[in-house]
Amino acid sequence: GEDVEQSLFLSVREGDSSVINCTYTDSSSTYLYWYKQEPGAGLQLLTYIFSNMDMKQDQRLTVLLNKKDKHLSLRIADTQTGDSAIYFCAETAKLQFGAGTQVVVTP
Amino acid sequence: GAGVSQTPSNKVTEKGKYVELRCDPISGHTALYWYRQSLGQGPEFLIYFQGTGAADDSGLPNDRFFAVRPEGSVSTLKIQRTERGDSAVYLCASSLHQGSTEAFFGQGTRLTVV
């Protein structure tokens, strides 16, 4: 089965908050990552969280980690049209990625 | 160069042929990863190197796929007897070491097998 799972699609209105969820299985991961991929572009690291933290805030981004449930989420505040992309979560052990969540921001 | 460089950017080959895809990691990065990304999918882990050795090759789909990193820097992914199902974007990433806070990705090589 999948080591990292994500919901596939999220539609959000401009200015609202987006929440993207991810579950993983490898509890040995030191870090958990969120990457962004825009059409025709490479993967760009957005943010990461240490596995011994439960929250990290970075400007409009908030990462929440529930290590017990192996659940990771990314909240984007005040979502903009430029945030439309595919978002991937990944875990450290061998940098295993989820299938990605496509976020579409509508005006 | 400053980033991870992959060559060629595009490769079209005939079914049954052999191809080599090259990755130049960021200088000094000891960990190097190969992925395959099909349309609409997440990157699928293939293999990762720590230095010259393949630390984990469990993602290689079959024995047609092989990767080397003889001097702990440049890596080559080799695919023998290519099949149409091998068509995908092959991504390479490098990080300072395994488990670093950031892995940097190249732009990928788009392989099309006709």
CSV table of C-alpha atoms in Angstrom, one decimal:
chain,number,residue,atom,x,y,z
A,1,GLY,CA,0.0,0.0,0.0
A,2,GLU,CA,0.9,3.7,-0.2
A,3,ASP,CA,3.4,4.9,2.4
A,4,VAL,CA,2.2,8.5,2.1
A,5,GLU,CA,-1.4,9.3,1.3
A,6,GLN,CA,-3.1,12.6,0.4
A,7,SER,CA,-6.4,13.7,-0.8
A,8,LEU,CA,-6.2,14.4,-4.6
A,9,PHE,CA,-8.1,17.7,-5.1
A,10,LEU,CA,-9.0,20.9,-3.3
A,11,SER,CA,-10.9,23.8,-4.6
A,12,VAL,CA,-10.8,27.1,-2.6
A,13,ARG,CA,-11.9,30.7,-3.1
A,14,GLU,CA,-9.3,33.4,-3.2
A,15,GLY,CA,-8.8,34.8,0.3
A,16,ASP,CA,-10.0,31.7,2.1
A,17,SER,CA,-7.8,29.3,4.0
A,18,SER,CA,-6.7,26.0,2.4
A,19,VAL,CA,-6.0,22.9,4.4
A,20,ILE,CA,-4.2,19.9,2.8
A,21,ASN,CA,-4.0,16.7,4.7
A,22,CYS,CA,-1.5,13.8,4.5
A,23,THR,CA,-0.9,10.6,6.4
A,24,TYR,CA,2.3,8.6,6.5
A,25,THR,CA,3.5,5.3,7.8
A,26,ASP,CA,7.2,5.6,8.5
A,27,SER,CA,7.6,6.7,12.1
A,28,SER,CA,11.4,7.0,11.8
A,29,SER,CA,11.1,10.1,9.6
A,30,THR,CA,13.2,12.9,11.1
A,31,TYR,CA,11.5,15.6,9.0
A,32,LEU,CA,8.3,15.8,7.1
A,33,TYR,CA,8.1,18.1,4.1
A,34,TRP,CA,5.7,20.0,1.9
A,35,TYR,CA,6.7,20.5,-1.7
A,36,LYS,CA,4.9,22.6,-4.4
A,37,GLN,CA,4.9,21.8,-8.1
A,38,GLU,CA,3.5,24.4,-10.5
A,39,PRO,CA,2.7,23.4,-14.1
A,40,GLY,CA,5.9,22.8,-16.1
A,41,ALA,CA,8.1,23.6,-13.2
A,42,GLY,CA,10.2,21.5,-10.8
A,43,LEU,CA,9.5,20.6,-7.2
A,44,GLN,CA,10.0,23.4,-4.8
A,45,LEU,CA,10.3,22.9,-1.0
A,46,LEU,CA,7.7,25.0,0.7
A,47,THR,CA,8.4,24.1,4.3
A,48,TYR,CA,9.3,21.2,6.6
A,49,ILE,CA,8.7,20.3,10.2
A,50,PHE,CA,10.9,18.3,12.6
A,51,SER,CA,9.2,15.2,13.8
A,52,ASN,CA,9.5,16.3,17.5
A,53,MET,CA,7.4,19.4,16.8
A,54,ASP,CA,3.7,19.6,16.5
A,55,MET,CA,3.3,23.0,14.8
A,56,LYS,CA,5.4,25.3,12.6
A,57,GLN,CA,4.3,28.6,11.3
A,58,ASP,CA,6.0,30.3,8.3
A,59,GLN,CA,4.3,33.4,7.1
A,60,ARG,CA,1.0,32.3,5.5
A,61,LEU,CA,1.9,28.6,6.0
A,62,THR,CA,1.1,26.6,9.1
A,63,VAL,CA,2.1,22.9,9.4
A,64,LEU,CA,0.5,20.7,12.0
A,65,LEU,CA,1.9,17.3,12.9
A,66,ASN,CA,0.1,14.6,14.9
A,67,LYS,CA,2.9,12.1,15.3
A,68,LYS,CA,0.6,9.6,17.2
A,69,ASP,CA,-1.8,9.4,14.3
A,70,LYS,CA,1.0,10.0,11.7
A,71,HIS,CA,-1.0,12.9,10.3
A,72,LEU,CA,0.4,16.0,8.7
A,73,SER,CA,-1.5,19.1,7.4
A,74,LEU,CA,-0.6,22.3,5.6
A,75,ARG,CA,-2.8,25.3,6.1
A,76,ILE,CA,-2.4,28.2,3.7
A,77,ALA,CA,-3.9,31.4,5.0
A,78,ASP,CA,-5.4,34.0,2.6
A,79,THR,CA,-5.0,31.7,-0.4
A,80,GLN,CA,-4.0,33.5,-3.6
A,81,THR,CA,-4.4,32.5,-7.3
A,82,GLY,CA,-0.6,32.0,-7.3
A,83,ASP,CA,-1.1,29.3,-4.8
A,84,SER,CA,-2.8,27.1,-7.4
A,85,ALA,CA,-0.4,24.1,-7.8
A,86,ILE,CA,0.0,20.5,-6.8
A,87,TYR,CA,1.2,20.1,-3.2
A,88,PHE,CA,3.1,17.0,-2.1
A,89,CYS,CA,3.9,15.8,1.4
A,90,ALA,CA,7.0,13.7,1.8
A,91,GLU,CA,8.8,11.9,4.6
A,92,THR,CA,12.5,11.6,5.3
A,93,ALA,CA,13.4,8.0,5.5
A,94,LYS,CA,13.8,7.7,1.7
A,95,LEU,CA,12.1,10.9,0.7
A,96,GLN,CA,8.9,9.1,-0.2
A,97,PHE,CA,6.2,11.3,-1.7
A,98,GLY,CA,2.4,11.2,-1.6
A,99,ALA,CA,0.4,11.4,-4.9
A,100,GLY,CA,-0.1,15.1,-4.5
A,101,THR,CA,-3.1,17.4,-3.8
A,102,GLN,CA,-4.1,19.6,-6.7
A,103,VAL,CA,-5.2,23.0,-5.3
A,104,VAL,CA,-7.3,25.2,-7.5
A,105,VAL,CA,-7.9,28.7,-6.3
A,106,THR,CA,-11.0,30.5,-7.8
A,107,PRO,CA,-11.5,34.2,-7.8
B,1,GLY,CA,26.3,25.3,-11.5
B,2,ALA,CA,24.2,26.3,-8.5
B,3,GLY,CA,21.4,23.8,-8.8
B,4,VAL,CA,20.8,20.2,-9.7
B,5,SER,CA,21.3,19.7,-13.5
B,6,GLN,CA,19.7,16.9,-15.5
B,7,THR,CA,20.5,16.0,-19.1
B,8,PRO,CA,19.1,15.7,-21.5
B,9,SER,CA,15.9,17.6,-20.7
B,10,ASN,CA,14.0,15.6,-23.3
B,11,LYS,CA,14.7,12.2,-24.8
B,12,VAL,CA,12.7,10.3,-27.4
B,13,THR,CA,13.7,6.7,-28.0
B,14,GLU,CA,12.4,3.7,-29.7
B,15,LYS,CA,11.0,0.7,-27.8
B,16,GLY,CA,13.8,-1.8,-27.1
B,17,LYS,CA,16.6,0.8,-27.1
B,18,TYR,CA,19.0,1.6,-24.2
B,19,VAL,CA,19.0,5.1,-22.6
B,20,GLU,CA,21.2,6.9,-20.1
B,21,LEU,CA,19.9,9.8,-18.0
B,22,ARG,CA,22.4,12.0,-16.2
B,23,CYS,CA,22.2,13.9,-13.0
B,24,ASP,CA,24.7,16.5,-11.8
B,25,PRO,CA,24.0,17.2,-8.1
B,26,ILE,CA,24.9,20.3,-6.1
B,27,SER,CA,28.5,20.2,-5.3
B,28,GLY,CA,29.2,18.7,-1.9
B,29,HIS,CA,25.8,17.0,-1.6
B,30,THR,CA,26.4,13.4,-0.5
B,31,ALA,CA,22.8,12.1,-0.9
B,32,LEU,CA,21.3,11.7,-4.4
B,33,TYR,CA,17.8,10.5,-5.2
B,34,TRP,CA,16.1,9.3,-8.4
B,35,TYR,CA,12.4,9.4,-9.0
B,36,ARG,CA,10.0,8.8,-11.8
B,37,GLN,CA,6.9,10.9,-12.2
B,38,SER,CA,4.1,9.9,-14.5
B,39,LEU,CA,1.4,12.4,-15.5
B,40,GLY,CA,-1.0,13.1,-12.6
B,41,GLN,CA,1.1,11.1,-10.2
B,42,GLY,CA,3.5,12.0,-7.4
B,43,PRO,CA,7.2,11.3,-7.7
B,44,GLU,CA,7.8,7.6,-7.4
B,45,PHE,CA,11.0,6.7,-5.5
B,46,LEU,CA,13.5,4.6,-7.5
B,47,ILE,CA,16.9,4.7,-5.7
B,48,TYR,CA,19.0,6.8,-3.5
B,49,PHE,CA,22.7,7.0,-3.0
B,50,GLN,CA,24.7,8.1,0.0
B,51,GLY,CA,28.1,8.8,-1.5
B,52,THR,CA,29.0,6.2,-4.1
B,53,GLY,CA,26.8,3.4,-2.8
B,54,ALA,CA,23.2,2.7,-3.4
B,55,ALA,CA,21.7,2.9,0.1
B,56,ASP,CA,18.3,1.9,-1.1
B,57,ASP,CA,17.3,0.6,-4.5
B,58,SER,CA,14.0,-0.9,-3.5
B,59,GLY,CA,12.1,1.4,-5.9
B,60,LEU,CA,13.7,0.2,-9.1
B,61,PRO,CA,10.9,-1.5,-10.9
B,62,ASN,CA,12.9,-4.4,-12.5
B,63,ASP,CA,16.3,-5.4,-13.6
B,64,ARG,CA,16.1,-3.2,-16.7
B,65,PHE,CA,16.8,-0.2,-14.5
B,66,PHE,CA,20.2,0.4,-13.0
B,67,ALA,CA,21.9,3.5,-11.6
B,68,VAL,CA,25.5,4.3,-10.7
B,69,ARG,CA,27.4,7.1,-9.0
B,70,PRO,CA,31.0,6.0,-9.3
B,71,GLU,CA,32.7,9.0,-7.8
B,72,GLY,CA,30.0,10.1,-5.4
B,73,SER,CA,29.0,13.1,-7.5
B,74,VAL,CA,27.4,12.6,-11.0
B,75,SER,CA,24.9,9.8,-11.3
B,76,THR,CA,23.6,8.0,-14.3
B,77,LEU,CA,20.3,6.2,-14.5
B,78,LYS,CA,20.4,3.5,-17.2
B,79,ILE,CA,17.4,1.8,-18.7
B,80,GLN,CA,17.8,-1.2,-20.9
B,81,ARG,CA,15.3,-2.6,-23.5
B,82,THR,CA,13.0,0.4,-22.9
B,83,GLU,CA,9.2,-0.1,-23.0
B,84,ARG,CA,6.4,2.4,-23.7
B,85,GLY,CA,5.5,2.2,-20.0
B,86,ASP,CA,8.9,3.7,-19.1
B,87,SER,CA,7.7,7.0,-20.5
B,88,ALA,CA,7.7,9.5,-17.7
B,89,VAL,CA,9.6,12.4,-16.3
B,90,TYR,CA,12.7,11.2,-14.4
B,91,LEU,CA,13.6,13.5,-11.5
B,92,CYS,CA,16.9,13.7,-9.6
B,93,ALA,CA,17.4,15.4,-6.3
B,94,SER,CA,20.3,15.9,-4.0
B,95,SER,CA,20.7,16.9,-0.4
B,96,LEU,CA,23.7,17.6,1.9
B,97,HIS,CA,23.1,14.2,3.4
B,98,GLN,CA,20.2,11.7,3.9
B,99,GLY,CA,17.6,13.3,6.1
B,100,SER,CA,18.7,16.9,5.5
B,101,THR,CA,16.2,19.6,5.8
B,102,GLU,CA,16.0,20.2,2.1
B,103,ALA,CA,16.4,18.1,-1.1
B,104,PHE,CA,16.9,20.2,-4.2
B,105,PHE,CA,15.3,18.9,-7.4
B,106,GLY,CA,16.4,19.2,-11.0
B,107,GLN,CA,14.0,20.0,-13.8
B,108,GLY,CA,13.8,16.4,-14.8
B,109,THR,CA,14.3,14.5,-18.0
B,110,ARG,CA,11.2,13.8,-20.0
B,111,LEU,CA,11.6,10.3,-21.5
B,112,THR,CA,9.2,9.2,-24.3
B,113,VAL,CA,9.4,5.7,-25.6
B,114,VAL,CA,7.8,5.3,-29.0
